[in-house]
mmCIF file of C-alpha atoms and ligand atoms in Angstrom:
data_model
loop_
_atom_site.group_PDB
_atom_site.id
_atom_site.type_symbol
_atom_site.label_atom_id
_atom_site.label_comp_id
_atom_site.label_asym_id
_atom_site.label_seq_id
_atom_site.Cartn_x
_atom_site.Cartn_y
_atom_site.Cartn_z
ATOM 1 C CA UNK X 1 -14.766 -10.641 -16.288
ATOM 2 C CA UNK X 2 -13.696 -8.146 -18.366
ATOM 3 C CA UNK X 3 -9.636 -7.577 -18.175
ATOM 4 C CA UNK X 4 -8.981 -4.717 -15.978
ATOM 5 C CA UNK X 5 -5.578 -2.510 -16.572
ATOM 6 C CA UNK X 6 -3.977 0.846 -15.373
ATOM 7 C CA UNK X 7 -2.692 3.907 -17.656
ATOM 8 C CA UNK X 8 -1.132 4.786 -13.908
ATOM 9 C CA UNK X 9 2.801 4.067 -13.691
ATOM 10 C CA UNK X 10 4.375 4.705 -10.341
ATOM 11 C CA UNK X 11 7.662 3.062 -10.804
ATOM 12 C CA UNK X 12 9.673 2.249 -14.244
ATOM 13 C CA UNK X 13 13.183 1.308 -14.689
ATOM 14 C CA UNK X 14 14.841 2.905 -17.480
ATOM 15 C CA UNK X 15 18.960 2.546 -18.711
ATOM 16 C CA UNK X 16 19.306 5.332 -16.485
ATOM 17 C CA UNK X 17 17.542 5.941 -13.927
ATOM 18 C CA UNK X 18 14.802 4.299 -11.366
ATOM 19 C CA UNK X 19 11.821 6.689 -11.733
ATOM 20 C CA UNK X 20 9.697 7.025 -9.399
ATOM 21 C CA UNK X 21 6.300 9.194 -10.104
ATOM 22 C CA UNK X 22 6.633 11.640 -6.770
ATOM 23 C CA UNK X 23 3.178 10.582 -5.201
ATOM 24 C CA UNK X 24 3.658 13.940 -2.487
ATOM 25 C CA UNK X 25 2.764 15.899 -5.071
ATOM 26 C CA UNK X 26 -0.225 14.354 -6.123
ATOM 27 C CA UNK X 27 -2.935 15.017 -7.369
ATOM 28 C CA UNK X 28 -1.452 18.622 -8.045
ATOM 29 C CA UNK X 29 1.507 17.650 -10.618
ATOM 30 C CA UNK X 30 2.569 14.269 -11.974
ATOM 31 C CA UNK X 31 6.749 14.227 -11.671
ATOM 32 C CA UNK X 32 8.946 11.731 -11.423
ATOM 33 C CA UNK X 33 11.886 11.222 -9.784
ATOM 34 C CA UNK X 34 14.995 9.943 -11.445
ATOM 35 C CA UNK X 35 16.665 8.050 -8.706
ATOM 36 C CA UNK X 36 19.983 7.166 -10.047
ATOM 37 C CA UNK X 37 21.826 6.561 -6.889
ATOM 38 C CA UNK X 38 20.071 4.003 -3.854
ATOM 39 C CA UNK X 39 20.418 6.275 -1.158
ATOM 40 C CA UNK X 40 17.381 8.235 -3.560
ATOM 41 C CA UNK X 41 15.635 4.711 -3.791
ATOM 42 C CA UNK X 42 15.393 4.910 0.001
ATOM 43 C CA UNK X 43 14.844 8.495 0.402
ATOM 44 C CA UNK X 44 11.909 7.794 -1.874
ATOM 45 C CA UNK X 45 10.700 5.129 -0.201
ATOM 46 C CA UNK X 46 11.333 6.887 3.538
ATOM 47 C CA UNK X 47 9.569 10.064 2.628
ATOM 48 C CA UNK X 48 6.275 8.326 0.460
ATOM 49 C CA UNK X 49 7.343 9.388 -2.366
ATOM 50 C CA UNK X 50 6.291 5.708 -3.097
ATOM 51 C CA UNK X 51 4.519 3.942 -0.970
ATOM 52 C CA UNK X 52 1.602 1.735 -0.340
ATOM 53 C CA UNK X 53 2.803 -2.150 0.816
ATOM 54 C CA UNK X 54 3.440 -4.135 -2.355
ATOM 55 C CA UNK X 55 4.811 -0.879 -4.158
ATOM 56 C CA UNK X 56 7.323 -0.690 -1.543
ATOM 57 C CA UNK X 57 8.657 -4.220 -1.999
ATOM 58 C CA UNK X 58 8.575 -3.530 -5.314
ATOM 59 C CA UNK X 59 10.456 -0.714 -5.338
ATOM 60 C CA UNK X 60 12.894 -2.090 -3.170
ATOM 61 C CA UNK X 61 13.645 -4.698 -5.485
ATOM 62 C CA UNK X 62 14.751 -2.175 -8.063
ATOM 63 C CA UNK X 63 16.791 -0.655 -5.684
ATOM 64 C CA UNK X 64 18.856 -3.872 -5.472
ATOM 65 C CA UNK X 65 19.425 -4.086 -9.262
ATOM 66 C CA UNK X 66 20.432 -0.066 -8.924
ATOM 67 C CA UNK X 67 22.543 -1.477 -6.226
ATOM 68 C CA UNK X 68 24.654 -4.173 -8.184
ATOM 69 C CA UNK X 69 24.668 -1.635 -11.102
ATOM 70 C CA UNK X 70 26.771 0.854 -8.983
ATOM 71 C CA UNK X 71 28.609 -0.913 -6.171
ATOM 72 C CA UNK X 72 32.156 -1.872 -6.384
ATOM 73 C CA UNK X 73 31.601 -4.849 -4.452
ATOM 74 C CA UNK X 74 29.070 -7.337 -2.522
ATOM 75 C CA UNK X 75 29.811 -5.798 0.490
ATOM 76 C CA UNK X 76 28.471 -2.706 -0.831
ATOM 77 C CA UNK X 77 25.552 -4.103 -2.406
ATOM 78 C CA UNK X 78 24.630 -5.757 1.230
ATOM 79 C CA UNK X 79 25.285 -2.929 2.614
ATOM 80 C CA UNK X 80 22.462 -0.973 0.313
ATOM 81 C CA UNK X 81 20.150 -3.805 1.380
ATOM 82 C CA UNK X 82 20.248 -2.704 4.600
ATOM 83 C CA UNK X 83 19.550 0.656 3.825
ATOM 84 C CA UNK X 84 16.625 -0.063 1.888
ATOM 85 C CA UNK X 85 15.607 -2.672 4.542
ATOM 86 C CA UNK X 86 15.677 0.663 6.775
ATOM 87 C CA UNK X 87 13.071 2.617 5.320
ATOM 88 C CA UNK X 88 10.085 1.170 6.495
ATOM 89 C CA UNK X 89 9.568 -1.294 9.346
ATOM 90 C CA UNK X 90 5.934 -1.972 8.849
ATOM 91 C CA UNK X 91 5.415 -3.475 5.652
ATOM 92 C CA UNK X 92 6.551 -6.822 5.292
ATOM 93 C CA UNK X 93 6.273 -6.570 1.419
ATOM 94 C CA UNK X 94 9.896 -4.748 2.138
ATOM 95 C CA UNK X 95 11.189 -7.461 3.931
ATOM 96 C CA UNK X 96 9.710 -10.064 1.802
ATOM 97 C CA UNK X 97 11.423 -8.664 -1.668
ATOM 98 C CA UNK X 98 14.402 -7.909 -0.320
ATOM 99 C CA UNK X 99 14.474 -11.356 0.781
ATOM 100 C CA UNK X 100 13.882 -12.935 -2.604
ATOM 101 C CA UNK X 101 16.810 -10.770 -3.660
ATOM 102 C CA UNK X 102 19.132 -11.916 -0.721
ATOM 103 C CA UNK X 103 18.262 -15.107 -2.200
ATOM 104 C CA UNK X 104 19.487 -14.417 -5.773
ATOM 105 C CA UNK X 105 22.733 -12.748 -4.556
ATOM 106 C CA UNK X 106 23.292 -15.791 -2.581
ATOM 107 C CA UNK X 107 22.790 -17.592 -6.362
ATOM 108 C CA UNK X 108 24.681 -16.218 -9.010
ATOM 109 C CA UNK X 109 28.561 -15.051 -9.478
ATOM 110 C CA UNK X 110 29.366 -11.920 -8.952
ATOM 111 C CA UNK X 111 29.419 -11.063 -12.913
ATOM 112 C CA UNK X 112 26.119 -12.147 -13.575
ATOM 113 C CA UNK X 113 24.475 -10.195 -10.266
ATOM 114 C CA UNK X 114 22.937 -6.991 -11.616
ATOM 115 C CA UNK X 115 21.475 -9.103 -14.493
ATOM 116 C CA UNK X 116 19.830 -11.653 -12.010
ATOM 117 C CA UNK X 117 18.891 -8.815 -9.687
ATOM 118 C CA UNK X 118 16.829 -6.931 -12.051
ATOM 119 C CA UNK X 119 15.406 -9.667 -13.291
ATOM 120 C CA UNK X 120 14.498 -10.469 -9.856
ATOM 121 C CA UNK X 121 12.522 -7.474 -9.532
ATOM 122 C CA UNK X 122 10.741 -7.570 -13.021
ATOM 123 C CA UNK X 123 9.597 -10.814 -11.848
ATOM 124 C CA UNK X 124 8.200 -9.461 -8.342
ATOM 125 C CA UNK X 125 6.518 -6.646 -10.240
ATOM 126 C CA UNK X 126 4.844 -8.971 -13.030
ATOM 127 C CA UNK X 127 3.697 -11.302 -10.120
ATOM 128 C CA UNK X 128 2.311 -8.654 -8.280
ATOM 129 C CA UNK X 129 0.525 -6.852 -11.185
ATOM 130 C CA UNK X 130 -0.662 -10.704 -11.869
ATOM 131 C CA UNK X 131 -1.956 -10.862 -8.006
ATOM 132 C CA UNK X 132 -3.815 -8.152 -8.267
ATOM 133 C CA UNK X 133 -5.262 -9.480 -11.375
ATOM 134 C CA UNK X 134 -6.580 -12.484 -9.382
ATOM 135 C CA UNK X 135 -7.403 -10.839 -6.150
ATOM 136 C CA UNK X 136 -9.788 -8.336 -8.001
ATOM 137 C CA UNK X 137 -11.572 -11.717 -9.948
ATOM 138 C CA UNK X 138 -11.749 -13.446 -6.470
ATOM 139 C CA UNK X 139 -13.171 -10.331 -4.524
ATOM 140 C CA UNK X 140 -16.325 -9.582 -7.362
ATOM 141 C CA UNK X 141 -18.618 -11.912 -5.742
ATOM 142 C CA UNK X 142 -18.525 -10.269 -2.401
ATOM 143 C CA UNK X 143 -20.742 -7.247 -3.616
ATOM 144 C CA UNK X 144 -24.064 -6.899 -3.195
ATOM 145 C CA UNK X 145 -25.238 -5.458 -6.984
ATOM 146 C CA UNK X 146 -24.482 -1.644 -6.683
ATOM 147 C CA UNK X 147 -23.053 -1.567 -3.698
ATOM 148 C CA UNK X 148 -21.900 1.849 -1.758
ATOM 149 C CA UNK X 149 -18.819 0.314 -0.524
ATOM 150 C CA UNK X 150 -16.001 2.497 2.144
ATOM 151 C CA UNK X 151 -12.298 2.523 1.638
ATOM 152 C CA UNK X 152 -9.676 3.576 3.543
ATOM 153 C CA UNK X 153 -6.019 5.045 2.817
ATOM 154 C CA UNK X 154 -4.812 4.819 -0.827
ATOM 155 C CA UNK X 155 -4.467 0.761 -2.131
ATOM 156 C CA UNK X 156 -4.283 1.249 -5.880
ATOM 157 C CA UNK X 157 -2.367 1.186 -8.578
ATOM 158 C CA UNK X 158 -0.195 3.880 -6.945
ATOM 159 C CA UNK X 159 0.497 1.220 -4.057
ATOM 160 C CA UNK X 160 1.096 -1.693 -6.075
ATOM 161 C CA UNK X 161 2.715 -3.157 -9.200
ATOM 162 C CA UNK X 162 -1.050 -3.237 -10.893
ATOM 163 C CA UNK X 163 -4.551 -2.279 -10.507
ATOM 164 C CA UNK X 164 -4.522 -2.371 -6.629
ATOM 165 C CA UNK X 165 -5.557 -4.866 -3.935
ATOM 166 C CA UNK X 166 -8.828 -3.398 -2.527
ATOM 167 C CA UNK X 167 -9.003 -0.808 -4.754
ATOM 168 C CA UNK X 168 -8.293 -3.325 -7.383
ATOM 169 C CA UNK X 169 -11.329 -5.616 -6.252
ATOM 170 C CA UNK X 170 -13.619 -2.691 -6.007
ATOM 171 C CA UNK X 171 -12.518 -1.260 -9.652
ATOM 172 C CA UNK X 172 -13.277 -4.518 -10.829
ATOM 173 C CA UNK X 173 -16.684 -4.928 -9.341
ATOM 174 C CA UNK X 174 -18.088 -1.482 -10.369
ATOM 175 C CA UNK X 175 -17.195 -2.870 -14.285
ATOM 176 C CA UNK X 176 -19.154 -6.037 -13.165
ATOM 177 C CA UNK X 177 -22.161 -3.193 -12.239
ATOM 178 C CA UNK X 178 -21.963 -4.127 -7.947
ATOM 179 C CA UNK X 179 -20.020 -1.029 -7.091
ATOM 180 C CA UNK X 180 -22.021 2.216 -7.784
ATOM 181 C CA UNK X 181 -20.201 4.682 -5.337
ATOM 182 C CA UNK X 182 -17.152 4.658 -3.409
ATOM 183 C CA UNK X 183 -16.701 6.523 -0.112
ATOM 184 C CA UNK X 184 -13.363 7.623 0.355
ATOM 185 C CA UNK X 185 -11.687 8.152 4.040
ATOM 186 C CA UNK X 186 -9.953 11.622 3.165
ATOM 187 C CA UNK X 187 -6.994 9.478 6.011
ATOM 188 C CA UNK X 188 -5.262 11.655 7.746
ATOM 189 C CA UNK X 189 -2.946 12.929 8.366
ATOM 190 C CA UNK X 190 -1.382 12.684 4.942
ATOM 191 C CA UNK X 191 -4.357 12.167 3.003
ATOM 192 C CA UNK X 192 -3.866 9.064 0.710
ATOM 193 C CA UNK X 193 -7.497 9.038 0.126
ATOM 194 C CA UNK X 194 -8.176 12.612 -0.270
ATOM 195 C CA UNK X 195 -5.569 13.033 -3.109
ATOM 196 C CA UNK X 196 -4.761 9.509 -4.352
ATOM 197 C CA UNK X 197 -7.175 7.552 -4.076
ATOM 198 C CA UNK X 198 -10.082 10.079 -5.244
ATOM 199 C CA UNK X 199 -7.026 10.642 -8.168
ATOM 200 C CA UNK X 200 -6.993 7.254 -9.219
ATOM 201 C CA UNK X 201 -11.040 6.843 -8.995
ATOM 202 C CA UNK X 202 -11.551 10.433 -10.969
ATOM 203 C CA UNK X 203 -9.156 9.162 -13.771
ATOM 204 C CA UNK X 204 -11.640 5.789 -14.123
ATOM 205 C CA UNK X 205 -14.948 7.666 -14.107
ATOM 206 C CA UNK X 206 -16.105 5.538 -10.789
ATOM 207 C CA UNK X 207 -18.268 7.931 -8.714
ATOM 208 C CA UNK X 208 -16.944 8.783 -5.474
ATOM 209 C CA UNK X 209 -17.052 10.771 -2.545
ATOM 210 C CA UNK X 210 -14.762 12.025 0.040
ATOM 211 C CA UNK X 211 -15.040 11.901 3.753
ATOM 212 C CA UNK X 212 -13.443 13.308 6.487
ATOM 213 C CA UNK X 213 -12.585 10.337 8.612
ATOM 214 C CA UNK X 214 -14.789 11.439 11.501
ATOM 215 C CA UNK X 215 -18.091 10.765 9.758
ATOM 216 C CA UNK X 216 -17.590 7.403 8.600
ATOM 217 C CA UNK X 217 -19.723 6.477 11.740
ATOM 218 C CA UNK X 218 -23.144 8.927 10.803
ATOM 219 C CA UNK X 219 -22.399 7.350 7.383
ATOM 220 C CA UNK X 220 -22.858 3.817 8.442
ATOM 221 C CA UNK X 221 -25.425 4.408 10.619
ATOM 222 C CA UNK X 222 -27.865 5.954 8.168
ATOM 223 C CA UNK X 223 -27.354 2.982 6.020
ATOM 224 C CA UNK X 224 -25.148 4.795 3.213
ATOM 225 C CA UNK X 225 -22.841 1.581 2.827
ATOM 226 C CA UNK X 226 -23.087 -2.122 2.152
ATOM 227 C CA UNK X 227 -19.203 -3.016 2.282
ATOM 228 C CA UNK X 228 -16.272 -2.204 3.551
ATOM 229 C CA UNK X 229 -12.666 -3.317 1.714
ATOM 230 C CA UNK X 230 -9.362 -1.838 2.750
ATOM 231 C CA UNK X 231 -5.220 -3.477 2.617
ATOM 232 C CA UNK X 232 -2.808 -4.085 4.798
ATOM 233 C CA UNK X 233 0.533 -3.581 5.340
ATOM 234 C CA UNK X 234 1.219 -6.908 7.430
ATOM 235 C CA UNK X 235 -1.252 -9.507 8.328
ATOM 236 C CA UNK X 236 -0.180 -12.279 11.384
ATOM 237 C CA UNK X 237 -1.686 -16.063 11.570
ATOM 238 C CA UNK X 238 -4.387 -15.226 13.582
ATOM 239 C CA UNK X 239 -5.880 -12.845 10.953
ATOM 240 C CA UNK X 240 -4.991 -9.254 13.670
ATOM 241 C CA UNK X 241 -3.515 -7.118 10.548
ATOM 242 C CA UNK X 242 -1.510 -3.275 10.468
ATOM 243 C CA UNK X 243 -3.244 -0.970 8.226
ATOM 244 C CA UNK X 244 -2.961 2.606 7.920
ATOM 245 C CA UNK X 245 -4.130 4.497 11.060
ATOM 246 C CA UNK X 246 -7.734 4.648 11.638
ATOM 247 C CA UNK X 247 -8.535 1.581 9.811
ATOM 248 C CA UNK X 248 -8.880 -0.278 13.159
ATOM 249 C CA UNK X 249 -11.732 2.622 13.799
ATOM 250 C CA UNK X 250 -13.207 1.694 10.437
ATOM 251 C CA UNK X 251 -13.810 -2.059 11.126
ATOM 252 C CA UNK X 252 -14.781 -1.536 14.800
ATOM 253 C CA UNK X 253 -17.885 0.546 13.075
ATOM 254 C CA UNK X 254 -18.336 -1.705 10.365
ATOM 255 C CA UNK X 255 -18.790 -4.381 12.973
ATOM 256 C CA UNK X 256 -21.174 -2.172 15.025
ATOM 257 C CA UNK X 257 -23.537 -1.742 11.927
ATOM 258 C CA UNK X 258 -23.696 -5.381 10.800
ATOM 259 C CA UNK X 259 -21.283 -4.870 7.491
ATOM 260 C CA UNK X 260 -19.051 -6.794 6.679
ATOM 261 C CA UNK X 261 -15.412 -5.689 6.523
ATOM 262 C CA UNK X 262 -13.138 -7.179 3.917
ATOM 263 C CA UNK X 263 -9.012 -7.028 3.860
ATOM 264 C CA UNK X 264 -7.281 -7.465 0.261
ATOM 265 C CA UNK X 265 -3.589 -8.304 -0.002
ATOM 266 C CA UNK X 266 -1.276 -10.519 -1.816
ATOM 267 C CA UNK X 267 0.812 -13.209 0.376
ATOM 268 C CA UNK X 268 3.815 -10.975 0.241
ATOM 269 C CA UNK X 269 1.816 -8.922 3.048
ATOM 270 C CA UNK X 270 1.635 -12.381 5.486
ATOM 271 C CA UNK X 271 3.801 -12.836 7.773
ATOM 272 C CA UNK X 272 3.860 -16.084 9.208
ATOM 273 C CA UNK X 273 6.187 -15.494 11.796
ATOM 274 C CA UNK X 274 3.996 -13.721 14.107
ATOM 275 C CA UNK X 275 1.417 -15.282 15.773
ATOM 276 C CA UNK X 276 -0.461 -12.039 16.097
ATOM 277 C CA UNK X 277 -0.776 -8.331 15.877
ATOM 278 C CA UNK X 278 0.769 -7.422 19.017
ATOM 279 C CA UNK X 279 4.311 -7.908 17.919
ATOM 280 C CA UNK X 280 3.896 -6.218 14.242
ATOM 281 C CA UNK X 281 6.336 -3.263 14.540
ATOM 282 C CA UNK X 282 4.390 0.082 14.064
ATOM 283 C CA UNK X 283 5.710 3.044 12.636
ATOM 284 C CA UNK X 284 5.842 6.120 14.155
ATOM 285 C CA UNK X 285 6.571 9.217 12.169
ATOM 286 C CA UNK X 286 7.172 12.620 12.510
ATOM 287 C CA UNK X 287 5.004 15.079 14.656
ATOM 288 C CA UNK X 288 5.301 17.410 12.258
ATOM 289 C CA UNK X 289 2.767 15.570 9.973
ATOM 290 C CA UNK X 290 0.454 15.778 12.469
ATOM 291 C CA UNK X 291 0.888 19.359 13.182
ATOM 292 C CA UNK X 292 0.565 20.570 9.683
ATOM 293 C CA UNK X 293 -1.125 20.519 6.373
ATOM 294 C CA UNK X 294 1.344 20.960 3.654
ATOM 295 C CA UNK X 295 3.277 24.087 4.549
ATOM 296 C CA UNK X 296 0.321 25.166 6.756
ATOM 297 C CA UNK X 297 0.831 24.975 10.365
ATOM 298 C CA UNK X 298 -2.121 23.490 12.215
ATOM 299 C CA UNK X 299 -1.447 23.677 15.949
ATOM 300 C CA UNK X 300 0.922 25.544 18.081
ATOM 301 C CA UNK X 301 4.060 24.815 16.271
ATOM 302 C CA UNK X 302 5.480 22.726 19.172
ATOM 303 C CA UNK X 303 2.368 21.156 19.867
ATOM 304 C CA UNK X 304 3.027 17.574 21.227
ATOM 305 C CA UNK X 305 1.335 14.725 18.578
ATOM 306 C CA UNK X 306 1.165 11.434 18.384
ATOM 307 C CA UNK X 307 1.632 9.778 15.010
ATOM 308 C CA UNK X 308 1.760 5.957 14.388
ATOM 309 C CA UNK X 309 1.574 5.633 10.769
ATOM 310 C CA UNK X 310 -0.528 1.976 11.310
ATOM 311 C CA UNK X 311 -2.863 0.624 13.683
ATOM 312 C CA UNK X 312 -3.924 -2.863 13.946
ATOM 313 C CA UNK X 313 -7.117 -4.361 13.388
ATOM 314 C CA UNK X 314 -8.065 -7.717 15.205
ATOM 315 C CA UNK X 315 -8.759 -10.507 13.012
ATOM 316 C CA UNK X 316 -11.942 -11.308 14.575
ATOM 317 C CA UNK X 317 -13.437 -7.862 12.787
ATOM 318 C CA UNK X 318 -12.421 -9.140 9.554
ATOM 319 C CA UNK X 319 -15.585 -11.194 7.296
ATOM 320 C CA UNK X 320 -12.628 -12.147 4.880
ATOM 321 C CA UNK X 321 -9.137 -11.374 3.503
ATOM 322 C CA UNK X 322 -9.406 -11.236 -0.724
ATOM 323 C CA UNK X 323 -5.699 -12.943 -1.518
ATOM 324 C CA UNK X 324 -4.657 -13.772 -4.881
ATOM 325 C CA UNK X 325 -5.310 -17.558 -4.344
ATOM 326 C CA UNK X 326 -9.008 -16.587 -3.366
ATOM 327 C CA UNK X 327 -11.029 -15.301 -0.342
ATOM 328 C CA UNK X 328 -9.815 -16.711 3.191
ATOM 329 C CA UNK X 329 -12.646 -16.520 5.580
ATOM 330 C CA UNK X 330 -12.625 -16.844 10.005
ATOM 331 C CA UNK X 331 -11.411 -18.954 11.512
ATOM 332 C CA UNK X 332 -7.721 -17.697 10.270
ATOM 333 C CA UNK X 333 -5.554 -19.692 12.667
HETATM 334 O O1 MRU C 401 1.947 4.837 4.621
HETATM 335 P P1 MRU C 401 1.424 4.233 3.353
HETATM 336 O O2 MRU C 401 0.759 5.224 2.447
HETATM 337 O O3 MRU C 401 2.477 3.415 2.649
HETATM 338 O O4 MRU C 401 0.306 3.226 3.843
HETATM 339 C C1 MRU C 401 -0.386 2.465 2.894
HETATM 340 C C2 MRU C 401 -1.456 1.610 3.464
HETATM 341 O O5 MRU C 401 -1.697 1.610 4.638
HETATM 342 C C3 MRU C 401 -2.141 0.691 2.509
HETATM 343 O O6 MRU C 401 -3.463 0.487 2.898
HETATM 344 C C4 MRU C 401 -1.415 -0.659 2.471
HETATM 345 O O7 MRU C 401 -0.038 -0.464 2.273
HETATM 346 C C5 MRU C 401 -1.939 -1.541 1.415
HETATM 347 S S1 MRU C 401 -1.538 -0.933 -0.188
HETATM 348 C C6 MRU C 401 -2.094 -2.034 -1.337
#
C-alpha cells in the first residue's frame, strides 16, 4: 500500500509557544493559536479549537510539558493536570494521555520533568500518527472496489496526530481504487463534516458530497452507499461506543439497509473499565450551539435545546471496529 501522509498540522510545539491551528475557523481561515500559558491549552481544548478524540489526548500531553515549563512547583503542575483533565469528559484519549504523563511525573526528579514530559507527548503523537498508519492498512480490505462509503463528524487528520482513524482508512482505500465517493454528514450542530471534513477531503482531490444529516436515510435506501466508517470517542467491553451525536442514528439505518457499519479508533479510545455504554459520561454543551449558526440566531433566542455533544451506539450495530492491531469483529465481550 502506498504510504499515506498529511500536509495538515493541527498541533506543533515550538520554543515558544503550543500552536494550535484554530479549527472554529475552518475552512474560512487557517490561524493558529499560540498557547503559551495552559489555561489557553484548555481553553483550546474546551471550546474545539482542537478537538476530535486522539487530538485531544494529544494535545493534552503538550499541555503537561507547557505545564512543567512554567510552574514553580509539582503542585502546580498537578494542579494544571486537572485542569486539562477538565475540559472534556467524554473522550477517554484525555484521560488516557494524561495518564501516561501522571506516570512520568511519578518517574523522574523534579529537574529532569519538563524534559521527560515533552518527550512524553512526542512519543504519544508519533504513536498515534503510527496507529493511524496501521489502522488505515488494516481497514483497506473492508471495501467493496469503488465503494460510496458515509462518514460522520470530522475523524481526520484534524482529530488526530496523523492521517485520521476512519477518515484515515477511507483515504487510504480510495488510493487502493475501493473508495470512489464519500458522503459527508454536514453533523450538526457544529458542522465537523460540513467544514472539516469536506476541508480535509477537498485538499486530497477525493470526491465528496455533503449531506444534511436528515437524508442519510433516502440515501441508503436508494442504494447510494456500500459502507459506513465513523470514530469514537470512547468504546466499552461490550463493543456500545460514544460518538458524536447522531452517529447512533447513522448505524441504526445502516443496520436497517443491510450495510455494514464500521468503527475506527486506536486503543487509547477503549476503555476497559466500563462494561458498557450506559455509564460513558456524555457531554452536554451549551444551548446556544443549538440555537445558532455562527453569529446567526436560529430560534427564539431563549429557545430551550437540548445538546449532548455524543450519543452512544450499541455494539451489536457495529460489523467491526478497525484498531491499529487489526479489525476486531462481534462478539466484543
Ligand atoms: O466534539 P468533537 O468534534 O471532538 O467530536 C469528535 C468526534 O466525535 C470524532 O468522531 C471522534 O472524536 C473520533 S476522532 C478520530
Amino acid at each position: 500500500m502506498q504510504t499515506l501522509t498529511t500536509t495538515i498540522i493541527p498541533v506543533r510545539w515550538t520554543e515558544s509557544a503550543l500552536e494550535i491551528l484554530d479549527q472554529r475557523l475552518l475552512p474560512g481561515e487557517e490561524r493558529y493559536l499560540a498557547c503559551r500559558r495552559v489555561e489557553e491549552v484548555a481553553e483550546a481544548i474546551r471550546t474545539l479549537a482542537v478537538r476530535g478524540a486522539p487530538l485531544i489526548g494529544v494535545t493534552a500531553a503538550y499541555g503537561m510539558a507547557l505545564a512543567a515549563r512554567v510552574a514553580g512547583s509539582r503542585d502546580e503542575v498537578e494542579a494544571y493536570r486537572a485542569l486539562l483533565a477538565s475540559t472534556r469528559p467524554t473522550a477517554v484519549n484525555l484521560f488516557w494521555a494524561l495518564e501516561r504523563c501522571r506516570r512520568v511525573m511519578d518517574a523522574v526528579a523534579d529537574a529532569d520533568l519538563a524534559a521527560a514530559l515533552l518527550t512524553e507527548a512526542r512519543a504519544i503523537h508519533a504513536e498515534d500518527a503510527a496507529a493511524c498508519r496501521a489502522m488505515a492498512a488494516a481497514g483497506v480490505p473492508l471495501f467493496p472496489e469503488g465503494s460510496r462509503v458515509l462518514t460522520h463528524c470530522n475523524t481526520g487528520a484534524l482529530a488526530t496526530g496523523g492521517i485520521g482513524t476512519a477518515l484515515g482508512v477511507i483515504r487510504a482505500a480510495h488510493a487502493a481504487g475501493r473508495v470512489s465517493h464519500v458522503w459527508v454528514d454536514e453533523t450538526r450542530p457544529l458542522l465537523q463534516g460540513a467544514r472539516l471534513t469536506a476541508w480535509e477531503l477537498q485538499r486530497d482531490g477525493i470526491p465528496y458530497r455533503v449531506l444534511c444529516d436528515n437524508m442519510a436515510a433516502a440515501l441508503m435506501r436508494a442504494g447510494q452507499v456500500e459502507v459506513v466508517i465513523v470514530g469514537a470517542d470512547r468504546i466499552t467491553r461490550n463493543g456500545d461506543f460514544a460518538n458524536k451525536t447522531g452517529t447512533y442514528g447513522v448505524a441504526a439505518l445502516a443496520h436497517a439497509h443491510g450495510i455494514p457499519f464500521y468503527v475506527a479508533a486506536p486503543f487509547s479510545t477503549v476503555d476497559t473499565a466500563l462494561a458498557d455504554g450506559e455509564a460513558i459520561p456524555v457531554e452536554f454543551r451549551a444551548e446556544d450551539e443549538i440555537r445558532r449558526c455562527g453569529a446567526t440566531l436560529l430560534t427564539p433566542a431563549d429557545a430551550p435545546a437540548w445538546n449532548p455533544s455524543f450519543d452512544v451506539t450499541p455494539g451489536t450495530l457495529v460489523a467491526g471496529f478497525v484498531t491499529e492491531r487489526g479489525v476486531v469483529r462481534p462478539p466484543f465481550a
